[in-house]
Coordinates of N, CA and C and ligand atoms in Angstrom, one line a residue:
M1 N -6.3 65.8 17.6 CA -7.3 65.2 17.9 C -7.0 63.8 17.3
K2 N -7.4 62.1 18.4 CA -7.1 61.0 18.2 C -7.3 60.8 16.7
K3 N -7.2 59.8 16.2 CA -8.3 59.0 14.6 C -8.9 58.1 15.7
K4 N -9.7 58.4 14.9 CA -11.1 56.6 15.6 C -10.0 55.5 14.8
S5 N -9.8 54.6 15.9 CA -9.2 53.3 15.4 C -9.4 51.8 15.2
G6 N -10.8 52.4 15.1 CA -11.5 51.6 14.2 C -11.9 49.7 14.5
K7 N -11.2 49.7 16.1 CA -11.5 48.4 17.2 C -12.4 48.5 17.7
K8 N -12.5 47.4 18.4 CA -14.1 47.7 19.0 C -13.9 46.9 20.4
I9 N -14.3 47.0 21.4 CA -14.3 46.6 22.7 C -15.4 45.8 22.7
L10 N -15.5 45.1 23.6 CA -16.8 44.2 23.8 C -16.8 43.6 25.8
V11 N -17.5 44.3 26.1 CA -17.6 44.4 27.6 C -18.9 43.4 27.8
I12 N -18.5 42.2 28.2 CA -19.5 41.7 29.1 C -19.6 41.5 30.8
H13 N -20.4 41.8 31.1 CA -20.9 41.4 33.2 C -22.0 40.1 32.9
G14 N -21.4 39.7 33.5 CA -22.3 38.2 34.1 C -23.3 38.5 34.9
P15 N -23.7 37.0 35.8 CA -24.6 37.2 36.5 C -24.5 38.0 37.6
N16 N -25.8 38.2 38.0 CA -26.4 38.9 39.2 C -25.7 40.5 39.2
L17 N -25.0 40.8 38.5 CA -24.1 41.8 38.7 C -24.7 43.3 38.1
H18 N -26.3 43.0 37.4 CA -27.0 44.4 37.6 C -27.9 44.4 38.7
L19 N -27.2 43.9 39.9 CA -27.9 44.1 41.3 C -26.8 44.8 41.5
L20 N -25.4 45.2 41.3 CA -24.5 46.4 42.2 C -24.8 47.6 43.0
G21 N -24.4 48.0 43.4 CA -24.9 48.9 44.4 C -26.3 48.5 46.0
K22 N -26.9 47.1 45.3 CA -27.9 46.7 46.1 C -27.4 45.6 46.5
R23 N -26.5 44.6 45.9 CA -26.2 43.4 46.3 C -24.9 43.3 46.7
E24 N -24.7 43.3 48.6 CA -23.7 42.7 49.5 C -22.2 44.1 49.1
P25 N -22.7 45.3 49.4 CA -22.0 46.7 49.1 C -21.2 46.5 50.0
K26 N -20.6 45.3 51.1 CA -19.6 45.7 51.5 C -18.5 45.5 50.3
I27 N -18.9 43.8 50.1 CA -18.2 43.0 49.3 C -17.4 43.8 47.9
Y28 N -18.8 44.5 47.2 CA -19.0 44.7 46.0 C -19.3 46.2 45.7
G29 N -19.4 47.0 46.8 CA -19.7 48.4 46.7 C -20.8 48.9 46.4
K30 N -21.1 50.5 46.4 CA -21.8 50.9 46.5 C -22.4 51.6 45.0
F31 N -21.7 51.4 43.9 CA -21.8 52.1 42.7 C -23.2 50.9 42.1
S32 N -23.5 51.6 41.2 CA -24.3 50.9 40.4 C -23.1 50.6 39.0
L33 N -24.2 49.3 38.1 CA -23.7 48.6 37.3 C -23.6 49.4 36.2
E34 N -24.7 50.7 36.0 CA -24.6 51.8 34.9 C -23.5 52.6 35.0
D35 N -22.8 52.9 36.5 CA -21.7 53.7 36.8 C -20.5 53.6 36.5
I36 N -20.4 52.0 36.1 CA -19.3 51.2 35.7 C -19.6 51.7 33.9
N37 N -20.4 51.2 33.2 CA -20.8 51.1 32.1 C -20.3 53.2 31.8
K38 N -21.3 54.3 32.6 CA -20.6 55.2 32.1 C -19.0 55.5 32.0
A39 N -18.4 55.2 33.1 CA -16.8 55.6 32.8 C -15.8 54.9 31.5
L40 N -16.5 53.5 31.5 CA -16.0 52.7 30.4 C -16.4 52.9 29.5
R41 N -18.3 53.9 28.8 CA -17.6 54.6 27.5 C -17.5 55.9 27.9
A42 N -17.7 56.1 28.8 CA -16.4 57.7 28.7 C -14.9 57.7 28.1
K43 N -14.4 56.2 28.3 CA -12.8 55.7 28.2 C -12.7 55.7 26.6
A44 N -14.3 55.2 26.5 CA -14.1 54.9 24.4 C -14.1 55.8 23.8
V45 N -15.2 56.7 24.5 CA -15.2 58.0 24.1 C -13.3 58.7 23.5
E46 N -13.0 59.2 24.8 CA -11.5 59.6 24.9 C -10.7 59.1 23.6
N47 N -11.0 57.5 24.3 CA -9.7 56.4 23.2 C -10.1 56.6 21.5
K48 N -11.4 57.4 21.3 CA -11.9 56.3 19.7 C -12.3 55.2 19.7
I49 N -12.6 54.4 20.8 CA -12.8 53.2 20.1 C -14.4 53.0 20.2
E50 N -14.8 51.6 19.7 CA -15.7 51.0 19.4 C -15.9 50.4 21.2
I51 N -17.3 50.8 21.2 CA -17.7 49.2 22.6 C -18.9 49.2 23.2
E52 N -19.1 47.5 23.1 CA -20.3 47.1 23.5 C -20.8 46.6 24.9
I53 N -22.3 47.3 25.6 CA -21.6 46.2 27.0 C -22.9 45.9 27.1
M54 N -22.7 44.8 27.5 CA -24.1 43.9 27.9 C -24.2 43.7 29.3
Q55 N -25.0 42.9 30.2 CA -25.3 42.1 31.0 C -26.1 41.2 30.5
S56 N -25.6 39.7 31.6 CA -26.7 38.9 31.7 C -26.2 37.6 32.5
N57 N -27.6 37.4 32.8 CA -27.6 36.1 34.1 C -27.7 34.4 33.4
S58 N -27.4 34.6 31.9 CA -27.8 33.5 31.5 C -26.6 33.2 30.5
E59 N -26.0 32.0 30.9 CA -24.6 31.2 30.8 C -24.8 31.2 29.6
G60 N -26.2 30.5 28.5 CA -26.2 30.4 26.9 C -26.2 31.9 25.9
E61 N -26.6 32.7 26.4 CA -26.6 34.3 26.4 C -25.3 34.8 25.8
I62 N -24.4 34.3 27.3 CA -23.4 34.5 27.2 C -22.3 34.4 26.0
V63 N -22.3 32.8 26.4 CA -21.9 32.1 24.9 C -22.3 33.1 24.0
E64 N -23.5 32.8 23.2 CA -23.9 33.6 22.2 C -23.5 34.9 22.0
K65 N -23.0 35.1 22.8 CA -22.5 36.8 22.0 C -21.2 36.7 22.2
I66 N -20.7 35.5 22.9 CA -18.8 35.7 22.8 C -18.5 35.4 21.4
T67 N -19.5 34.4 20.6 CA -18.9 33.4 19.4 C -19.7 34.4 18.5
K68 N -21.0 34.7 18.9 CA -21.6 35.2 17.5 C -21.3 37.2 17.1
S69 N -20.8 37.5 18.0 CA -20.3 39.1 17.4 C -19.2 39.3 17.1
K70 N -19.4 40.8 16.5 CA -17.9 41.7 15.9 C -17.5 42.1 17.1
Y71 N -15.6 41.5 17.1 CA -15.5 42.6 18.0 C -13.5 42.4 17.6
D72 N -13.1 43.0 18.6 CA -11.1 43.0 18.6 C -11.1 42.5 20.0
L73 N -11.5 42.4 21.1 CA -10.9 42.8 22.5 C -12.4 42.8 23.4
L74 N -12.1 41.0 24.1 CA -13.3 41.3 25.3 C -12.9 41.1 26.5
I75 N -13.5 42.0 27.0 CA -13.6 42.3 29.0 C -14.2 41.9 29.6
I76 N -14.2 41.1 30.3 CA -15.4 40.0 30.8 C -15.3 39.2 31.9
N77 N -16.1 40.0 33.1 CA -16.8 39.6 34.6 C -17.9 38.6 34.2
P78 N -17.0 37.4 34.5 CA -17.7 36.2 34.3 C -18.5 35.8 35.9
A79 N -18.6 37.4 36.3 CA -18.9 36.5 37.7 C -18.8 34.7 38.5
A80 N -20.4 34.5 38.8 CA -20.3 33.5 39.3 C -19.8 31.8 38.6
Y81 N -19.9 32.2 36.7 CA -19.9 32.0 35.5 C -18.4 31.2 36.2
T82 N -17.4 32.3 36.2 CA -15.7 31.9 36.6 C -15.6 31.1 37.4
H83 N -16.2 30.2 37.9 CA -15.7 29.2 39.3 C -16.7 27.8 38.5
T84 N -17.6 28.0 37.4 CA -17.7 26.3 36.9 C -18.0 26.1 36.0
S85 N -18.2 27.3 34.6 CA -18.3 27.5 33.5 C -17.4 27.1 31.7
I86 N -17.8 26.0 32.0 CA -16.7 25.6 31.1 C -17.1 25.4 29.4
A87 N -18.1 25.7 29.6 CA -18.8 26.3 28.3 C -18.1 28.0 28.0
I88 N -18.1 28.9 28.9 CA -17.9 29.9 28.6 C -16.1 30.0 28.5
R89 N -15.6 29.2 28.9 CA -14.3 29.0 29.1 C -13.9 28.5 26.8
D90 N -14.9 27.3 27.2 CA -14.4 27.3 25.8 C -15.0 28.0 24.1
A91 N -15.7 28.8 24.9 CA -15.8 30.3 23.8 C -15.4 30.5 23.9
I92 N -14.4 31.1 24.7 CA -13.1 32.4 24.8 C -12.3 31.6 23.7
L93 N -11.6 30.4 23.9 CA -11.1 29.3 22.8 C -11.1 29.4 22.2
G94 N -12.9 29.4 22.0 CA -13.3 28.7 19.9 C -13.6 30.2 19.5
I95 N -13.0 31.6 19.6 CA -13.2 32.5 19.2 C -11.5 33.0 18.6
D96 N -10.4 32.6 19.7 CA -9.4 33.0 19.5 C -9.1 34.5 19.6
K97 N -9.7 35.5 20.6 CA -9.9 36.5 20.5 C -9.2 37.1 21.4
P98 N -8.2 38.2 21.8 CA -8.3 38.6 23.0 C -9.2 38.7 24.5
A99 N -9.1 37.9 25.4 CA -10.0 38.4 26.9 C -9.2 38.9 28.0
I100 N -9.8 39.9 28.3 CA -9.5 39.9 29.9 C -10.4 40.3 30.6
E101 N -10.2 39.5 31.5 CA -11.3 38.9 33.0 C -11.1 39.6 33.9
V102 N -12.0 40.0 34.4 CA -12.5 41.1 35.7 C -12.9 40.8 36.9
H103 N -12.9 40.3 37.8 CA -13.5 41.0 39.5 C -13.4 42.3 40.0
L104 N -14.6 42.4 40.3 CA -14.5 43.5 41.2 C -13.6 43.1 43.0
S105 N -13.8 42.4 43.6 CA -13.2 41.5 44.2 C -11.9 41.2 44.2
N106 N -11.2 41.1 44.8 CA -10.4 39.7 44.9 C -10.3 38.7 45.2
I107 N -10.8 37.6 44.5 CA -11.4 36.6 44.4 C -10.2 35.2 45.3
Y108 N -8.9 35.6 44.8 CA -8.0 34.7 46.0 C -8.1 35.4 47.3
K109 N -8.8 36.3 47.4 CA -9.1 36.8 49.2 C -10.4 36.2 49.5
R110 N -11.0 35.2 48.9 CA -12.2 35.2 49.6 C -12.6 33.3 49.7
E111 N -14.3 32.8 49.8 CA -14.2 31.2 49.7 C -13.2 30.4 48.8
D112 N -13.4 29.1 49.0 CA -12.2 28.4 48.5 C -12.3 28.1 47.4
F113 N -13.8 28.4 47.3 CA -14.2 27.7 45.9 C -14.7 28.9 44.9
R114 N -14.6 30.7 45.2 CA -14.5 30.9 44.3 C -12.6 31.6 44.3
K115 N -11.5 30.9 44.8 CA -10.2 30.9 44.8 C -9.6 30.5 42.7
K116 N -10.7 29.3 41.6 CA -11.0 28.6 41.1 C -11.3 29.6 40.4
S117 N -10.3 29.7 38.6 CA -11.2 30.2 37.4 C -11.1 29.6 36.9
L118 N -12.0 29.1 36.1 CA -11.7 28.6 34.6 C -11.3 29.3 33.4
I119 N -11.6 30.5 33.9 CA -11.2 31.4 32.7 C -10.0 31.6 32.6
G120 N -9.3 32.2 34.4 CA -8.3 33.0 34.1 C -7.2 32.4 33.2
D121 N -6.7 31.5 32.7 CA -5.9 30.2 32.1 C -5.7 30.7 30.1
V122 N -6.9 31.2 30.2 CA -7.3 30.9 28.7 C -7.4 32.7 28.5
A123 N -7.5 34.1 29.3 CA -7.2 34.6 29.2 C -5.8 35.5 29.0
L124 N -5.8 36.4 28.1 CA -4.7 37.4 28.2 C -3.8 37.8 29.8
G125 N -5.1 38.4 30.6 CA -4.4 38.4 32.0 C -5.8 38.3 32.7
V126 N -6.1 38.6 34.3 CA -6.7 38.7 34.8 C -6.8 40.2 35.7
I127 N -7.2 41.2 36.5 CA -7.9 42.0 37.5 C -8.9 41.5 37.6
T128 N -8.2 41.7 39.9 CA -9.2 41.1 40.6 C -8.9 42.3 41.8
G129 N -9.7 42.5 42.1 CA -10.1 43.2 43.3 C -9.5 44.6 43.3
F130 N -10.4 45.4 42.3 CA -9.9 47.1 42.7 C -10.9 47.4 42.8
G131 N -12.2 47.4 42.9 CA -13.8 47.2 42.9 C -13.9 47.9 41.5
K132 N -14.5 48.6 41.3 CA -15.0 49.2 39.9 C -13.4 49.8 39.1
Y133 N -12.5 50.3 39.4 CA -11.7 50.8 38.6 C -11.0 49.2 38.8
S134 N -11.1 48.0 39.2 CA -10.8 46.4 37.9 C -11.0 46.8 36.5
Y135 N -12.2 47.7 36.0 CA -12.7 47.8 34.5 C -11.9 48.7 34.2
T136 N -11.5 49.8 34.7 CA -11.2 50.7 33.7 C -9.9 50.5 33.8
L137 N -9.5 49.8 35.3 CA -8.2 49.5 33.8 C -7.5 47.6 33.0
A138 N -9.2 47.4 33.6 CA -9.1 45.9 32.4 C -9.1 47.6 31.2
F139 N -9.7 48.0 30.8 CA -10.3 49.1 29.7 C -8.7 49.5 29.0
D140 N -8.2 50.1 30.0 CA -6.2 49.9 29.8 C -5.3 49.4 29.2
A141 N -5.7 48.3 29.8 CA -4.8 47.2 29.6 C -5.1 46.7 27.9
A142 N -6.8 46.6 27.5 CA -6.8 46.5 27.1 C -6.3 47.2 25.2
I143 N -6.0 49.1 25.6 CA -6.3 49.9 24.9 C -4.8 49.1 24.1
F144 N -3.7 49.3 25.7 CA -2.2 49.0 25.6 C -2.3 47.7 24.3
F145 N -2.7 46.6 25.1 CA -2.8 45.5 24.2 C -3.0 45.6 22.5
L146 N -4.0 46.7 21.8 CA -4.9 46.7 20.8 C -3.6 47.1 20.0
N147 N -3.0 48.7 21.1 CA -2.5 49.2 20.1 C -0.8 49.3 20.4
D148 N -0.4 48.6 21.3 CA 0.9 48.0 21.0 C 1.6 46.6 21.1
L149 N 1.2 45.7 22.6 CA 1.5 44.6 22.5 C 1.0 43.4 21.1
A150 N -0.7 44.4 20.4 CA -0.4 42.9 19.1 C 0.2 43.2 18.1
K151 N 0.8 44.6 18.3 CA 2.2 44.3 17.1 C 3.2 43.2 17.0
Ligands
LIG201 C1 -17.5 38.5 40.6 C2 -16.7 37.5 42.0 C3 -17.7 36.2 41.9 O1 -16.6 35.4 42.4 C4 -18.8 36.6 42.4 O2 -20.2 35.6 42.1 C5 -19.8 37.6 41.5 C6 -18.9 38.9 41.4 C7 -16.0 40.0 40.9 O3 -16.7 40.9 40.3 O4 -16.1 40.2 42.7 O5 -20.6 37.7 41.2 O6 -17.0 38.3 40.1

C-alpha cells in the first residue's frame, strides 16, 4: 500500500465551467464538471494525495484562493481569464508554486483572441485540447512533478 504523500493539489475551474454539459457541448463535451471532479478525486485517493477543488466565476475570488490557500501545486483552467487576467498571472507569480494550465479545447485551434494565454509562460506546463482528459493528464503531470521532477 502506498504511503500518504502529505502533499496537496489545488484545482481551480474558472468562469462558466459550472455550465459544462450544457455549454457549447460540441466544443466542451457533454460531461459535467462533477464528472471531472469525481475522476480527479478518484485519482487523488489512488495516489494518496490531498485534493481541493473549487469553481469560481469571479477573478478576485480566484486570486484570493491562489494566494491564501495552503497547497503544493495548482492545476488551473482559468477559462476566459486565461486571455485577459494579469491579476491571475501575478497571483501565480506571487506564490512561487508550480501551476499547470489546463484547457478542455485546444485554444490554438480556435479564435485568435483565445490563442494568447497570459498564464502559459508562468506555468510549469500547459495541457490543452484533450477534453476532460486534459484534467487527468494534468493530474498525472502533477504527480510526476511532485514525486520526481521537483527533487
Ligand atoms: C477554456 C478555453 C477558454 O478560451 C474559454 O474561455 C473557456 C474554456 C477551455 O477549457 O477550453 O471558458 O478554458
